[in-house]
Short mmCIF file of C-alpha atoms and ligand atoms in Angstrom, two decimals:
data_model
loop_
_atom_site.label_atom_id
_atom_site.label_comp_id
_atom_site.label_asym_id
_atom_site.label_seq_id
_atom_site.Cartn_x
_atom_site.Cartn_y
_atom_site.Cartn_z
CA MET A 1 -3.25 15.94 5.09
CA ALA A 2 0.32 16.99 4.46
CA PHE A 3 3.28 14.86 5.42
CA GLU A 4 5.24 16.11 8.42
CA LEU A 5 8.76 15.30 9.57
CA PRO A 6 8.46 13.80 13.07
CA GLU A 7 11.04 14.67 15.70
CA LEU A 8 13.47 11.90 16.55
CA PRO A 9 12.19 10.07 19.66
CA TYR A 10 15.70 10.44 21.24
CA ALA A 11 18.63 12.85 21.13
CA TYR A 12 20.82 12.87 18.02
CA ASP A 13 23.72 11.37 19.97
CA ALA A 14 21.61 8.81 21.86
CA LEU A 15 22.41 5.87 19.56
CA ALA A 16 26.17 6.51 19.38
CA PRO A 17 28.52 4.85 18.81
CA ILE A 18 26.28 2.30 17.04
CA MET A 19 24.72 5.08 14.95
CA SER A 20 26.38 8.48 15.24
CA ALA A 21 24.83 11.92 15.68
CA GLU A 22 26.27 12.87 12.29
CA THR A 23 24.45 9.99 10.59
CA LEU A 24 21.17 10.88 12.30
CA GLU A 25 21.54 14.59 11.47
CA PHE A 26 21.99 13.84 7.77
CA HIS A 27 19.53 10.96 7.65
CA HIS A 28 16.70 12.62 9.57
CA ASP A 29 17.21 16.33 8.84
CA LYS A 30 18.25 16.04 5.18
CA HIS A 31 17.12 12.72 3.68
CA HIS A 32 13.83 12.23 5.51
CA GLN A 33 13.05 15.95 5.18
CA ALA A 34 13.54 15.70 1.40
CA TYR A 35 11.02 12.83 1.17
CA VAL A 36 8.53 14.95 3.14
CA THR A 37 9.09 18.09 1.02
CA ASN A 38 9.04 16.28 -2.33
CA GLY A 39 6.18 14.06 -1.25
CA ASN A 40 4.05 17.07 -0.28
CA ASN A 41 4.70 18.79 -3.61
CA LEU A 42 3.65 15.66 -5.51
CA LEU A 43 0.71 14.99 -3.19
CA GLU A 44 -0.58 18.51 -3.84
CA GLN A 45 -0.76 17.74 -7.58
CA SER A 46 -2.40 14.33 -7.11
CA ASP A 47 -5.94 13.16 -6.37
CA LEU A 48 -4.76 11.37 -3.20
CA LYS A 49 -4.65 14.52 -1.06
CA GLY A 50 -6.49 13.95 2.21
CA LYS A 51 -5.88 10.17 2.29
CA SER A 52 -3.94 8.49 5.09
CA LEU A 53 -0.22 7.92 4.53
CA GLU A 54 -0.83 4.17 4.19
CA ASP A 55 -3.49 4.77 1.52
CA VAL A 56 -1.28 7.22 -0.37
CA VAL A 57 1.50 4.58 -0.41
CA LYS A 58 -0.80 1.78 -1.60
CA GLN A 59 -2.76 3.82 -4.12
CA SER A 60 0.18 5.65 -5.69
CA HIS A 61 2.02 2.37 -6.27
CA GLY A 62 2.10 1.55 -9.97
CA SER A 63 0.42 4.80 -11.00
CA ASN A 64 2.52 7.69 -9.65
CA ALA A 65 6.13 6.62 -9.19
CA GLY A 66 7.40 9.94 -7.83
CA LEU A 67 4.71 10.22 -5.19
CA PHE A 68 5.02 6.54 -4.31
CA ASN A 69 8.79 6.72 -3.79
CA ASN A 70 8.58 9.73 -1.49
CA ALA A 71 5.45 8.65 0.42
CA ALA A 72 6.77 5.12 0.94
CA GLN A 73 10.12 6.45 2.16
CA HIS A 74 8.28 8.84 4.49
CA TYR A 75 6.31 5.89 5.89
CA ASN A 76 9.47 3.77 6.20
CA HIS A 77 11.42 6.46 8.04
CA VAL A 78 8.59 7.48 10.41
CA HIS A 79 8.79 3.90 11.66
CA PHE A 80 12.56 3.48 11.30
CA TRP A 81 13.22 6.11 13.99
CA GLN A 82 10.83 4.21 16.27
CA TRP A 83 12.37 0.84 15.43
CA MET A 84 15.56 1.93 17.21
CA LYS A 85 16.31 2.98 20.78
CA PRO A 86 19.39 3.49 22.94
CA ASN A 87 20.63 0.18 24.41
CA GLY A 88 18.16 -1.76 22.30
CA GLY A 89 18.51 -4.94 20.29
CA GLY A 90 19.59 -8.37 21.40
CA ASP A 91 17.54 -11.44 22.17
CA LYS A 92 15.54 -10.14 25.16
CA LEU A 93 12.23 -10.11 23.34
CA PRO A 94 8.79 -9.41 24.76
CA GLY A 95 7.14 -12.78 25.48
CA SER A 96 4.42 -12.90 22.82
CA LEU A 97 6.88 -11.90 20.11
CA GLU A 98 9.50 -14.39 21.28
CA THR A 99 6.98 -17.22 21.13
CA LYS A 100 5.94 -16.20 17.60
CA ILE A 101 9.54 -15.91 16.38
CA ASN A 102 10.27 -19.36 17.82
CA GLU A 103 7.20 -20.82 16.07
CA ASP A 104 7.51 -19.17 12.67
CA LEU A 105 11.23 -18.49 12.23
CA GLY A 106 12.91 -21.11 14.40
CA GLY A 107 14.11 -18.74 17.13
CA PHE A 108 16.06 -15.52 17.56
CA ALA A 109 19.35 -16.79 16.10
CA SER A 110 17.58 -17.91 12.95
CA PHE A 111 15.70 -14.59 12.74
CA LYS A 112 18.97 -12.68 13.05
CA ASP A 113 20.62 -14.81 10.39
CA GLN A 114 17.72 -14.39 7.94
CA PHE A 115 17.30 -10.67 8.63
CA THR A 116 20.97 -9.73 8.28
CA LYS A 117 21.32 -11.90 5.15
CA ALA A 118 18.25 -10.25 3.60
CA GLY A 119 19.74 -6.81 4.25
CA ALA A 120 23.21 -7.73 3.04
CA GLY A 121 21.74 -9.46 -0.02
CA GLN A 122 19.60 -6.52 -1.13
CA PHE A 123 21.45 -5.35 -4.25
CA GLY A 124 21.69 -1.57 -4.15
CA SER A 125 19.37 0.55 -2.00
CA GLY A 126 16.46 -0.89 -0.10
CA TRP A 127 15.18 -2.34 3.14
CA CYS A 128 15.02 -5.68 4.96
CA TRP A 129 11.92 -6.52 6.94
CA LEU A 130 10.22 -8.66 9.53
CA VAL A 131 6.60 -8.84 8.36
CA LEU A 132 3.36 -10.51 9.25
CA ASN A 133 2.04 -12.26 6.12
CA ASN A 134 -1.33 -14.00 6.50
CA GLY A 135 -0.70 -14.40 10.22
CA LYS A 136 2.85 -15.75 9.88
CA LEU A 137 6.15 -13.99 10.47
CA GLU A 138 8.46 -13.78 7.47
CA VAL A 139 11.74 -12.04 6.68
CA THR A 140 11.76 -10.16 3.36
CA LYS A 141 13.63 -7.46 1.48
CA THR A 142 12.55 -4.72 -0.92
CA PRO A 143 14.37 -2.40 -3.34
CA ASN A 144 14.53 1.39 -3.00
CA GLY A 145 11.53 2.82 -1.12
CA GLU A 146 9.24 -0.14 -1.69
CA ASN A 147 7.70 -1.59 1.45
CA PRO A 148 5.58 -4.54 2.64
CA LEU A 149 2.32 -2.54 2.55
CA ILE A 150 2.05 -2.97 -1.21
CA HIS A 151 2.46 -6.75 -0.81
CA ASN A 152 -0.45 -6.87 1.67
CA GLN A 153 1.97 -7.63 4.50
CA VAL A 154 2.24 -5.82 7.83
CA PRO A 155 5.72 -4.36 8.40
CA LEU A 156 6.73 -5.09 12.02
CA LEU A 157 10.43 -4.16 11.73
CA GLY A 158 12.52 -2.66 8.96
CA CYS A 159 16.16 -1.77 8.55
CA ASP A 160 17.23 0.89 6.06
CA VAL A 161 20.11 -0.44 3.96
CA TRP A 162 20.55 2.65 1.79
CA GLU A 163 24.18 3.78 2.06
CA HIS A 164 23.06 7.04 3.73
CA SER A 165 22.03 4.95 6.74
CA TYR A 166 25.47 3.48 7.43
CA TYR A 167 28.24 4.92 5.25
CA ILE A 168 29.43 7.57 7.75
CA ASP A 169 29.76 4.99 10.56
CA TYR A 170 30.50 1.72 8.75
CA ARG A 171 31.72 2.82 5.28
CA ASN A 172 31.03 -0.10 2.94
CA ALA A 173 30.58 -2.69 5.71
CA ARG A 174 26.81 -3.17 5.42
CA PRO A 175 26.85 -6.58 7.19
CA LYS A 176 28.53 -5.01 10.26
CA TYR A 177 25.86 -2.30 10.36
CA LEU A 178 23.09 -4.91 10.13
CA GLU A 179 24.61 -6.96 12.94
CA ALA A 180 24.94 -3.85 15.14
CA PHE A 181 21.34 -2.91 14.34
CA VAL A 182 20.05 -6.30 15.52
CA ASP A 183 22.40 -6.55 18.52
CA SER A 184 22.17 -2.99 19.86
CA LEU A 185 19.45 -0.84 18.29
CA ILE A 186 16.13 -2.65 17.78
CA ASN A 187 13.26 -1.29 19.84
CA TRP A 188 11.53 -4.63 20.44
CA GLU A 189 8.73 -2.96 22.43
CA TYR A 190 7.73 -1.00 19.31
CA VAL A 191 7.87 -4.18 17.21
CA GLU A 192 5.64 -5.88 19.79
CA LYS A 193 3.20 -2.95 19.71
CA LEU A 194 2.84 -3.27 15.91
CA TYR A 195 2.52 -7.05 16.24
CA ASN A 196 -0.24 -6.75 18.85
CA GLU A 197 -2.10 -4.20 16.71
CA ALA A 198 -1.91 -6.53 13.69
CA SER A 199 -2.75 -9.86 15.33
MN1 MN3 B 201 16.96 6.32 4.74
#
């Protein structure tokens, strides 16, 4: 099954001024589209055609770098659009998730500190993550398009720290972007949905 670019689940200007329409137009219409187009071309030439996106990501890792990079970035961005919403973020978490963050990460403030530091500390392009690893929440980071699936972890939340995700709105201030993402963009209901599906 071919990869398809999903529509944004909100208007292009819905996340402004935290994330501008211009950023979303480039990021969704150009960058994500390129992963879809390139991924489909490489998928067509591979023996993974017909597999689920998750399986293509896991099975191309280590054997087909081009396909892996594009498929993993497609996976990451499909979720990234869902991981944000207008007037999102902050510490008003759904109950089950709040309890789990308190237990495993020492509370919201500690989560925010770990998550923003992971994103700021990722040298070059990549992602920071909240994952479920053997039933426990952890904060991690990965380079480039790599994602938690290949580490047998369940990605519950990810923030894109490639420059294309923040340079128009924040220039080089990646920590400011990460703080704004946590304070004003996270769609905690979607994180909770993934958590409930995984636990
Ligand atoms: Mn991106």
